[in-house]
Amino acid sequence: MAKAKFSASHSAVEAILTAAIPLFAQAGFSGVAMRQVAQAVGISIATLYHHFPDKSTLYLKTIEATFADKAEGMAAVLAETGTPEQRLQKFVLRFTEMMSQDSYFRRLLQRELLDGDETRLRLLASQVFKAQFLNIAKLAQELAPGCDPHLMAISIAGLVLFHLEMTPLRQFLPGGCPEHNQPDIIARHVTALLLGGVPCCGNK
Amino acid sequence: MAKAKFSASHSAVEAILTAAIPLFAQAGFSGVAMRQVAQAVGISIATLYHHFPDKSTLYLKTIEATFADKAEGMAAVLAETGTPEQRLQKFVLRFTEMMSQDSYFRRLLQRELLDGDETRLRLLASQVFKAQFLNIAKLAQELAPGCDPHLMAISIAGLVLFHLEMTPLRQFLPGGCPEHNQPDIIARHVTALLLGGVPCCGNK
DNA sequence: GTCTATAGTCGGATAGAC
DNA sequence: GTCTATCCGACTATAGAC
């Protein structure tokens, strides 16, 4: 009973969140007006406020939806067989590809690292990172016993994410070219660096 | 002649920029109101607009001032003697310390990587990074001949910067503790990783 | 659930006196 | 150079009809 009603409401909320993700990713919380969101969905502001009590809640729900989507995808990245080196290589490649594809998620992540309050940071940690973080840390311990797994896990993810963060700046730096933004190029460089240290191309 | 007049104007502009840096670093362009800046300096809005034609220009000048300050400091980080390994170690340590201290610069850098237009990104590249980037790339070539120096330079700086970006999230991730945010801990980890590859603590 | 209309506030920017 | 006073458009949020 009341199925149609609930379903309609549900899809309206989904449509709003879908429209809000690119807007907040592009301009951040204070850079987006509720009018813009309403216009992007094709509804009035009053209808928007019927589904979300205020702008902060809309933003939080947008973040939650984005991160929940990503948490699902992240689960498929690991659980590989092979030597630790092979598993690292595969993880880095898949992680790079996944992060390259979803610039909205990446931008929201960057914005949360700058402006996230404790609630949203806890959400980010527990929903998106925690499970994969433990797997990476475990892999790092196999490859580098005695090394701090927490620092290693952040370094591995950070190498990939920072190269993607630098995409807009790269073209203005010496030696930068569009090829450096390709996922497979970044993944190969990061893998070689992690497995070989600085002489990373001597062992190719 | 007209020295006092010019001097007064100069220090007023400086006072405004000094007050604007932490505000824009904290909340970003759209998160700061001109009224806030005026209040922080202790002047009226009209006076603020007497010195800067609009908000965009104030923001640009704030970024320019912050980056110009940093460009000076960056010059002192390099020019070391010793083996390539020793020079890398010293560079990473000093770079980490320098970036740890100035969170305003770091936040403005993060914000520009998200929202910077071409003008400001070119400024960032040429004023802040270019000179040091070439030095790091050169050092990387000594340590890893045949490896792409552009990718290596970004990886070296990125390892340090990403660990600092993760500071607010670290406490919610497995194994994270306040000590992981200390510059010397980060620098040691990054150096070991770069010189030894993943088995970074086996050679301590 | 969705709308039009609007309240009330805050934003960037300006006029003109001193 | 600095101020008070003000304009006015944009913003968040709400009221009330359908």
Short mmCIF file of C-alpha atoms (C1' of nucleotides) in Angstrom, two decimals:
data_model
loop_
_atom_site.label_atom_id
_atom_site.label_comp_id
_atom_site.label_asym_id
_atom_site.label_seq_id
_atom_site.Cartn_x
_atom_site.Cartn_y
_atom_site.Cartn_z
CA MET A 1 0.00 0.00 0.00
CA ALA A 2 1.04 3.53 -0.70
CA LYS A 3 3.63 2.01 -2.96
CA ALA A 4 3.21 4.44 -5.83
CA LYS A 5 3.44 7.40 -3.50
CA PHE A 6 6.58 6.15 -1.86
CA SER A 7 8.10 5.19 -5.15
CA ALA A 8 7.42 8.60 -6.66
CA SER A 9 8.94 10.34 -3.70
CA HIS A 10 11.90 8.06 -3.84
CA SER A 11 12.64 8.74 -7.47
CA ALA A 12 12.20 12.48 -6.98
CA VAL A 13 14.81 12.42 -4.24
CA GLU A 14 17.08 10.37 -6.46
CA ALA A 15 16.66 12.81 -9.33
CA ILE A 16 17.56 15.69 -7.04
CA LEU A 17 20.65 13.97 -5.70
CA THR A 18 21.75 12.98 -9.20
CA ALA A 19 21.50 16.60 -10.29
CA ALA A 20 23.18 17.91 -7.14
CA ILE A 21 26.31 15.76 -7.35
CA PRO A 22 27.92 17.48 -10.36
CA LEU A 23 26.91 20.92 -9.09
CA PHE A 24 28.44 20.52 -5.62
CA ALA A 25 31.47 18.75 -7.08
CA GLN A 26 32.08 21.64 -9.43
CA ALA A 27 31.50 24.61 -7.15
CA GLY A 28 31.34 23.37 -3.56
CA PHE A 29 28.70 23.97 -0.92
CA SER A 30 28.77 27.76 -0.88
CA GLY A 31 29.23 27.98 -4.64
CA VAL A 32 25.89 26.35 -5.44
CA ALA A 33 22.48 28.00 -5.05
CA MET A 34 19.35 26.01 -4.29
CA ARG A 35 17.87 27.69 -7.38
CA GLN A 36 20.53 26.02 -9.50
CA VAL A 37 19.75 22.60 -8.13
CA ALA A 38 16.02 23.08 -8.65
CA GLN A 39 16.60 24.30 -12.18
CA ALA A 40 18.91 21.38 -12.98
CA VAL A 41 16.23 18.92 -11.85
CA GLY A 42 13.44 20.86 -13.54
CA ILE A 43 11.42 21.58 -10.40
CA SER A 44 10.67 24.67 -8.34
CA ILE A 45 12.58 25.69 -5.25
CA ALA A 46 9.52 25.00 -3.09
CA THR A 47 9.42 21.41 -4.34
CA LEU A 48 13.10 21.03 -3.56
CA TYR A 49 12.46 22.23 -0.02
CA HIS A 50 9.60 19.76 0.24
CA HIS A 51 12.12 16.91 -0.09
CA PHE A 52 15.01 18.39 1.87
CA PRO A 53 14.60 20.64 4.92
CA ASP A 54 17.57 22.88 4.11
CA LYS A 55 20.68 23.25 2.01
CA SER A 56 23.02 21.62 4.53
CA THR A 57 20.91 18.48 4.59
CA LEU A 58 20.79 18.35 0.82
CA TYR A 59 24.57 18.62 0.72
CA LEU A 60 25.02 15.90 3.34
CA LYS A 61 22.66 13.55 1.52
CA THR A 62 24.49 14.27 -1.74
CA ILE A 63 27.80 13.37 -0.13
CA GLU A 64 26.29 10.25 1.41
CA ALA A 65 24.86 9.08 -1.91
CA THR A 66 28.15 9.67 -3.74
CA PHE A 67 30.19 7.88 -1.13
CA ALA A 68 27.76 4.97 -0.84
CA ASP A 69 27.99 4.42 -4.60
CA LYS A 70 31.76 4.43 -4.40
CA ALA A 71 31.88 2.05 -1.48
CA GLU A 72 30.18 -0.59 -3.63
CA GLY A 73 32.63 -0.13 -6.47
CA MET A 74 35.62 -0.24 -4.18
CA ALA A 75 34.70 -3.70 -2.96
CA ALA A 76 35.25 -5.08 -6.46
CA VAL A 77 38.76 -3.68 -6.71
CA LEU A 78 40.53 -6.17 -4.48
CA ALA A 79 40.28 -9.85 -3.64
CA GLU A 80 42.92 -10.94 -6.16
CA THR A 81 45.13 -13.96 -6.34
CA GLY A 82 48.83 -14.08 -7.15
CA THR A 83 52.01 -12.83 -5.56
CA PRO A 84 51.89 -9.68 -3.43
CA GLU A 85 53.63 -7.81 -6.26
CA GLN A 86 50.99 -8.91 -8.76
CA ARG A 87 48.19 -8.01 -6.39
CA LEU A 88 49.68 -4.55 -5.81
CA GLN A 89 50.01 -4.00 -9.54
CA LYS A 90 46.41 -4.98 -10.18
CA PHE A 91 45.08 -2.93 -7.30
CA VAL A 92 46.94 0.21 -8.37
CA LEU A 93 45.76 -0.16 -11.95
CA ARG A 94 42.11 -0.68 -11.04
CA PHE A 95 42.14 2.01 -8.39
CA THR A 96 43.66 4.47 -10.84
CA GLU A 97 41.12 3.62 -13.51
CA MET A 98 38.24 3.90 -11.10
CA MET A 99 39.36 7.26 -9.73
CA SER A 100 40.13 8.61 -13.19
CA GLN A 101 36.62 7.89 -14.36
CA ASP A 102 34.72 9.56 -11.58
CA SER A 103 35.84 13.16 -11.34
CA TYR A 104 32.74 14.10 -9.32
CA PHE A 105 33.67 11.71 -6.56
CA ARG A 106 37.28 12.88 -6.67
CA ARG A 107 36.32 16.53 -6.41
CA LEU A 108 33.88 15.89 -3.57
CA LEU A 109 36.59 13.93 -1.78
CA GLN A 110 39.04 16.82 -2.20
CA ARG A 111 36.43 19.27 -0.94
CA GLU A 112 35.64 17.14 2.10
CA LEU A 113 39.34 16.93 2.97
CA LEU A 114 39.32 20.73 3.02
CA ASP A 115 35.93 21.53 4.53
CA GLY A 116 34.41 18.33 5.91
CA ASP A 117 33.11 18.42 9.45
CA GLU A 118 33.58 15.50 11.80
CA THR A 119 30.32 13.84 10.78
CA ARG A 120 31.15 13.80 7.10
CA LEU A 121 34.78 12.82 7.65
CA ARG A 122 33.70 9.86 9.76
CA LEU A 123 31.31 8.88 7.01
CA LEU A 124 34.07 9.11 4.43
CA ALA A 125 36.40 7.01 6.54
CA SER A 126 33.95 4.30 7.48
CA GLN A 127 31.93 4.03 4.27
CA VAL A 128 34.51 4.59 1.57
CA PHE A 129 37.94 3.86 2.89
CA LYS A 130 37.95 1.62 5.94
CA ALA A 131 37.43 -1.75 4.27
CA GLN A 132 39.85 -1.15 1.43
CA PHE A 133 42.29 0.59 3.72
CA LEU A 134 42.66 -2.55 5.79
CA ASN A 135 43.23 -4.65 2.68
CA ILE A 136 45.88 -2.30 1.33
CA ALA A 137 47.56 -2.10 4.69
CA LYS A 138 47.61 -5.90 4.87
CA LEU A 139 49.12 -6.11 1.39
CA ALA A 140 51.70 -3.50 2.34
CA GLN A 141 52.68 -5.57 5.35
CA GLU A 142 53.36 -8.56 3.13
CA LEU A 143 55.49 -6.43 0.84
CA ALA A 144 57.16 -4.40 3.55
CA PRO A 145 57.08 -6.15 6.90
CA GLY A 146 57.99 -3.83 9.73
CA CYS A 147 56.85 -0.78 7.81
CA ASP A 148 53.95 1.21 9.25
CA PRO A 149 50.92 -0.11 7.35
CA HIS A 150 48.87 3.03 7.96
CA LEU A 151 51.46 5.30 6.37
CA MET A 152 52.00 2.84 3.52
CA ALA A 153 48.31 2.60 2.70
CA ILE A 154 47.98 6.38 2.55
CA SER A 155 51.09 6.63 0.39
CA ILE A 156 49.79 4.08 -2.10
CA ALA A 157 46.39 5.72 -2.47
CA GLY A 158 47.94 9.17 -2.28
CA LEU A 159 50.34 8.62 -5.15
CA VAL A 160 47.44 7.83 -7.42
CA LEU A 161 45.11 10.52 -6.13
CA PHE A 162 47.70 13.29 -6.14
CA HIS A 163 48.62 12.65 -9.76
CA LEU A 164 44.94 13.05 -10.58
CA GLU A 165 44.65 16.18 -8.44
CA MET A 166 47.52 17.67 -10.41
CA THR A 167 45.80 17.18 -13.77
CA PRO A 168 44.83 20.83 -14.23
CA LEU A 169 48.29 22.08 -13.24
CA ARG A 170 50.40 19.52 -15.06
CA GLN A 171 50.27 21.19 -18.45
CA PHE A 172 51.97 24.27 -17.01
CA LEU A 173 54.82 22.37 -15.38
CA PRO A 174 58.08 21.36 -17.12
CA GLY A 175 57.78 18.12 -19.04
CA GLY A 176 54.04 17.83 -18.57
CA CYS A 177 51.98 16.43 -21.40
CA PRO A 178 48.42 15.04 -21.78
CA GLU A 179 49.72 11.46 -21.79
CA HIS A 180 50.72 11.90 -18.16
CA ASN A 181 47.02 12.02 -17.28
CA GLN A 182 46.24 8.62 -18.75
CA PRO A 183 45.33 6.09 -16.06
CA ASP A 184 47.60 3.33 -17.34
CA ILE A 185 50.62 5.65 -17.49
CA ILE A 186 50.01 6.85 -13.94
CA ALA A 187 49.39 3.31 -12.68
CA ARG A 188 52.56 1.98 -14.28
CA HIS A 189 54.64 4.78 -12.80
CA VAL A 190 53.16 4.35 -9.32
CA THR A 191 53.57 0.57 -9.36
CA ALA A 192 57.18 0.80 -10.48
CA LEU A 193 57.94 3.42 -7.87
CA LEU A 194 56.39 1.37 -5.09
CA LEU A 195 58.04 -1.90 -6.06
CA GLY A 196 61.42 -0.60 -7.08
CA GLY A 197 62.01 2.60 -5.18
CA VAL A 198 63.39 5.54 -7.07
CA PRO A 199 65.20 3.51 -9.73
CA CYS A 200 61.73 2.67 -10.89
CA CYS A 201 62.35 2.31 -14.60
CA GLY A 202 65.50 0.30 -14.37
CA ASN A 203 63.49 -2.83 -13.77
CA LYS A 204 61.03 -2.50 -16.64
CA MET B 1 57.45 63.25 -2.80
CA ALA B 2 54.09 61.87 -1.90
CA LYS B 3 56.00 59.23 -0.02
CA ALA B 4 53.80 59.12 3.03
CA LYS B 5 50.70 58.83 0.92
CA PHE B 6 52.07 55.99 -1.12
CA SER B 7 53.46 54.27 1.92
CA ALA B 8 50.16 54.47 3.75
CA SER B 9 48.32 53.02 0.79
CA HIS B 10 50.87 50.27 0.57
CA SER B 11 50.53 49.21 4.17
CA ALA B 12 46.74 49.35 3.95
CA VAL B 13 46.82 46.96 1.01
CA GLU B 14 49.21 44.75 2.90
CA ALA B 15 46.97 44.72 5.95
CA ILE B 16 44.02 43.73 3.80
CA LEU B 17 45.90 40.90 2.10
CA THR B 18 47.23 39.67 5.44
CA ALA B 19 43.69 39.48 6.78
CA ALA B 20 42.31 37.95 3.60
CA ILE B 21 44.73 35.01 3.42
CA PRO B 22 43.38 33.04 6.41
CA LEU B 23 39.79 33.82 5.46
CA PHE B 24 40.05 32.59 1.88
CA ALA B 25 42.20 29.64 2.97
CA GLN B 26 39.54 28.61 5.45
CA ALA B 27 36.37 29.07 3.42
CA GLY B 28 37.31 29.59 -0.22
CA PHE B 29 36.30 32.35 -2.59
CA SER B 30 32.55 31.93 -2.38
CA GLY B 31 32.64 31.20 1.33
CA VAL B 32 34.03 34.60 2.27
CA ALA B 33 32.08 37.87 2.23
CA MET B 34 33.71 41.21 1.56
CA ARG B 35 32.15 42.35 4.81
CA GLN B 36 34.13 39.67 6.66
CA VAL B 37 37.39 40.83 5.15
CA ALA B 38 36.65 44.45 6.00
CA GLN B 39 35.75 43.53 9.56
CA ALA B 40 38.90 41.43 9.97
CA VAL B 41 41.05 44.38 8.89
CA GLY B 42 39.00 46.84 10.92
CA ILE B 43 37.91 49.03 8.02
CA SER B 44 34.63 49.67 6.24
CA ILE B 45 33.52 47.94 3.07
CA ALA B 46 33.81 51.18 1.15
CA THR B 47 37.46 51.49 2.14
CA LEU B 48 38.07 47.93 1.06
CA TYR B 49 36.56 48.72 -2.34
CA HIS B 50 38.76 51.81 -2.54
CA HIS B 51 41.82 49.53 -2.62
CA PHE B 52 40.43 46.66 -4.68
CA PRO B 53 37.94 47.09 -7.53
CA ASP B 54 36.03 43.88 -6.81
CA LYS B 55 36.08 40.59 -4.93
CA SER B 56 37.72 38.62 -7.74
CA THR B 57 40.66 40.99 -7.86
CA LEU B 58 41.07 40.86 -4.09
CA TYR B 59 41.13 37.08 -4.28
CA LEU B 60 43.66 37.06 -7.10
CA LYS B 61 45.95 39.49 -5.26
CA THR B 62 45.63 37.38 -2.12
CA ILE B 63 46.70 34.29 -4.04
CA GLU B 64 49.54 36.18 -5.68
CA ALA B 65 50.82 37.47 -2.34
CA THR B 66 50.66 34.02 -0.75
CA PHE B 67 52.42 32.34 -3.63
CA ALA B 68 55.08 35.06 -3.92
CA ASP B 69 55.93 34.60 -0.25
CA LYS B 70 56.25 30.87 -0.74
CA ALA B 71 58.38 31.17 -3.84
CA GLU B 72 61.04 32.92 -1.77
CA GLY B 73 61.02 30.25 0.90
CA MET B 74 61.18 27.46 -1.63
CA ALA B 75 64.47 28.76 -3.02
CA ALA B 76 66.16 28.09 0.29
CA VAL B 77 65.08 24.46 0.39
CA LEU B 78 67.50 23.09 -2.15
CA ALA B 79 71.10 23.72 -3.21
CA GLU B 80 72.58 21.01 -1.01
CA THR B 81 75.80 19.07 -1.21
CA GLY B 82 76.27 15.36 -0.74
CA THR B 83 75.18 12.20 -2.49
CA PRO B 84 71.86 12.19 -4.36
CA GLU B 85 70.38 10.10 -1.56
CA GLN B 86 71.44 12.62 1.05
CA ARG B 87 70.11 15.49 -1.01
CA LEU B 88 66.77 13.74 -1.44
CA GLN B 89 66.54 13.10 2.26
CA LYS B 90 67.28 16.72 3.13
CA PHE B 91 64.90 18.05 0.52
CA VAL B 92 62.02 15.86 1.66
CA LEU B 93 62.57 16.80 5.29
CA ARG B 94 62.72 20.54 4.63
CA PHE B 95 59.83 20.46 2.19
CA THR B 96 57.71 18.54 4.69
CA GLU B 97 58.56 20.94 7.50
CA MET B 98 57.85 23.96 5.34
CA MET B 99 54.50 22.66 4.13
CA SER B 100 53.49 21.50 7.60
CA GLN B 101 53.99 24.97 9.01
CA ASP B 102 51.96 26.93 6.49
CA SER B 103 48.47 25.50 6.42
CA TYR B 104 47.11 28.64 4.76
CA PHE B 105 49.34 28.12 1.76
CA ARG B 106 48.48 24.43 1.66
CA ARG B 107 44.75 25.07 1.74
CA LEU B 108 44.95 27.76 -0.92
CA LEU B 109 46.98 25.37 -3.06
CA GLN B 110 44.35 22.65 -2.63
CA ARG B 111 41.61 25.11 -3.49
CA GLU B 112 43.41 26.31 -6.60
CA LEU B 113 43.86 22.72 -7.78
CA LEU B 114 40.09 22.40 -7.56
CA ASP B 115 38.89 25.80 -8.73
CA GLY B 116 41.83 27.68 -10.22
CA ASP B 117 41.34 29.26 -13.63
CA GLU B 118 44.10 29.23 -16.21
CA THR B 119 45.55 32.54 -15.07
CA ARG B 120 45.96 31.46 -11.48
CA LEU B 121 47.20 27.97 -12.37
CA ARG B 122 49.89 29.46 -14.62
CA LEU B 123 50.86 31.72 -11.75
CA LEU B 124 51.07 28.77 -9.39
CA ALA B 125 53.19 26.81 -11.82
CA SER B 126 55.61 29.57 -12.76
CA GLN B 127 55.96 31.34 -9.42
CA VAL B 128 55.83 28.56 -6.90
CA PHE B 129 56.75 25.31 -8.56
CA LYS B 130 58.73 25.72 -11.75
CA ALA B 131 62.18 26.42 -10.29
CA GLN B 132 61.99 23.74 -7.60
CA PHE B 133 60.29 21.34 -9.95
CA LEU B 134 63.28 21.40 -12.28
CA ASN B 135 65.65 20.80 -9.38
CA ILE B 136 63.65 17.86 -8.07
CA ALA B 137 63.33 16.43 -11.54
CA LYS B 138 67.09 16.71 -12.00
CA LEU B 139 67.69 14.99 -8.68
CA ALA B 140 65.23 12.27 -9.63
CA GLN B 141 67.13 11.69 -12.85
CA GLU B 142 70.33 11.11 -10.93
CA LEU B 143 68.59 8.66 -8.64
CA ALA B 144 66.47 7.01 -11.32
CA PRO B 145 67.96 7.47 -14.76
CA GLY B 146 65.52 6.58 -17.49
CA CYS B 147 62.53 7.32 -15.29
CA ASP B 148 60.20 10.10 -16.36
CA PRO B 149 61.40 13.09 -14.32
CA HIS B 150 58.06 14.89 -14.53
CA LEU B 151 56.16 11.99 -13.00
CA MET B 152 58.87 11.46 -10.40
CA ALA B 153 58.87 15.10 -9.30
CA ILE B 154 55.11 15.06 -8.84
CA SER B 155 55.28 11.80 -6.92
CA ILE B 156 57.90 13.14 -4.53
CA ALA B 157 56.03 16.33 -3.77
CA GLY B 158 52.71 14.49 -3.83
CA LEU B 159 53.68 11.95 -1.21
CA VAL B 160 54.42 14.75 1.23
CA LEU B 161 51.44 16.92 0.32
CA PHE B 162 48.91 14.08 0.33
CA HIS B 163 49.91 12.97 3.81
CA LEU B 164 49.28 16.53 4.96
CA GLU B 165 45.97 16.68 3.08
CA MET B 166 44.88 13.56 4.92
CA THR B 167 45.50 15.06 8.35
CA PRO B 168 41.81 15.67 9.16
CA LEU B 169 40.80 12.18 7.99
CA ARG B 170 43.68 10.19 9.42
CA GLN B 171 42.26 9.92 12.95
CA PHE B 172 39.23 8.06 11.61
CA LEU B 173 41.25 5.51 9.63
CA PRO B 174 42.65 2.24 11.01
CA GLY B 175 46.01 2.69 12.69
CA GLY B 176 45.94 6.46 12.50
CA CYS B 177 47.38 8.45 15.39
CA PRO B 178 48.49 12.05 15.96
CA GLU B 179 52.15 11.09 15.59
CA HIS B 180 51.51 10.35 11.93
CA ASN B 181 51.01 14.06 11.37
CA GLN B 182 54.44 15.05 12.65
CA PRO B 183 56.66 16.36 9.86
CA ASP B 184 59.69 14.26 10.74
CA ILE B 185 57.64 11.05 10.82
CA ILE B 186 56.13 11.81 7.43
CA ALA B 187 59.48 12.84 5.95
CA ARG B 188 61.19 9.68 7.19
CA HIS B 189 58.48 7.47 5.77
CA VAL B 190 58.51 9.24 2.40
CA THR B 191 62.29 9.18 2.13
CA ALA B 192 62.46 5.49 2.97
CA LEU B 193 59.70 4.69 0.50
CA LEU B 194 61.40 6.61 -2.29
CA LEU B 195 64.86 5.20 -1.68
CA GLY B 196 63.93 1.65 -0.85
CA GLY B 197 60.67 0.92 -2.57
CA VAL B 198 58.02 -0.86 -0.57
CA PRO B 199 60.40 -2.67 1.80
CA CYS B 200 61.01 0.78 3.20
CA CYS B 201 61.70 -0.07 6.79
CA GLY B 202 63.93 -3.03 6.24
CA ASN B 203 66.84 -0.73 5.52
CA LYS B 204 66.56 1.46 8.55
"C1'" DG C 1 3.78 16.74 -4.50
"C1'" DT C 2 4.07 20.58 -7.01
"C1'" DC C 3 3.34 25.10 -7.88
"C1'" DT C 4 3.35 30.80 -7.53
"C1'" DA C 5 4.33 34.37 -4.66
"C1'" DT C 6 6.86 36.41 -1.21
"C1'" DA C 7 9.08 37.19 3.14
"C1'" DG C 8 13.42 38.27 5.15
"C1'" DT C 9 18.35 38.23 4.87
"C1'" DC C 10 22.78 38.73 3.01
"C1'" DG C 11 25.63 39.52 -0.78
"C1'" DG C 12 28.58 42.70 -3.89
"C1'" DA C 13 29.08 47.14 -5.10
"C1'" DT C 14 28.36 52.51 -5.18
"C1'" DA C 15 27.34 57.62 -3.83
"C1'" DG C 16 28.84 61.30 -1.69
"C1'" DA C 17 30.30 63.67 2.71
"C1'" DC C 18 34.53 64.60 5.33
"C1'" DG D 1 41.64 57.42 2.41
"C1'" DT D 2 38.06 56.57 5.20
"C1'" DC D 3 33.63 56.87 6.51
"C1'" DT D 4 27.98 56.35 6.74
"C1'" DA D 5 24.26 55.32 4.19
"C1'" DT D 6 22.22 52.94 0.64
"C1'" DC D 7 21.02 50.43 -3.62
"C1'" DC D 8 19.60 46.23 -5.47
"C1'" DG D 9 20.08 41.71 -7.01
"C1'" DA D 10 20.58 36.97 -5.23
"C1'" DC D 11 20.06 34.04 -1.66
"C1'" DT D 12 17.66 30.67 1.79
"C1'" DA D 13 13.49 29.50 3.30
"C1'" DT D 14 8.29 29.67 3.93
"C1'" DA D 15 3.09 30.42 3.10
"C1'" DG D 16 -0.65 28.86 1.06
"C1'" DA D 17 -3.31 27.55 -3.22
"C1'" DC D 18 -4.16 23.49 -6.20
#
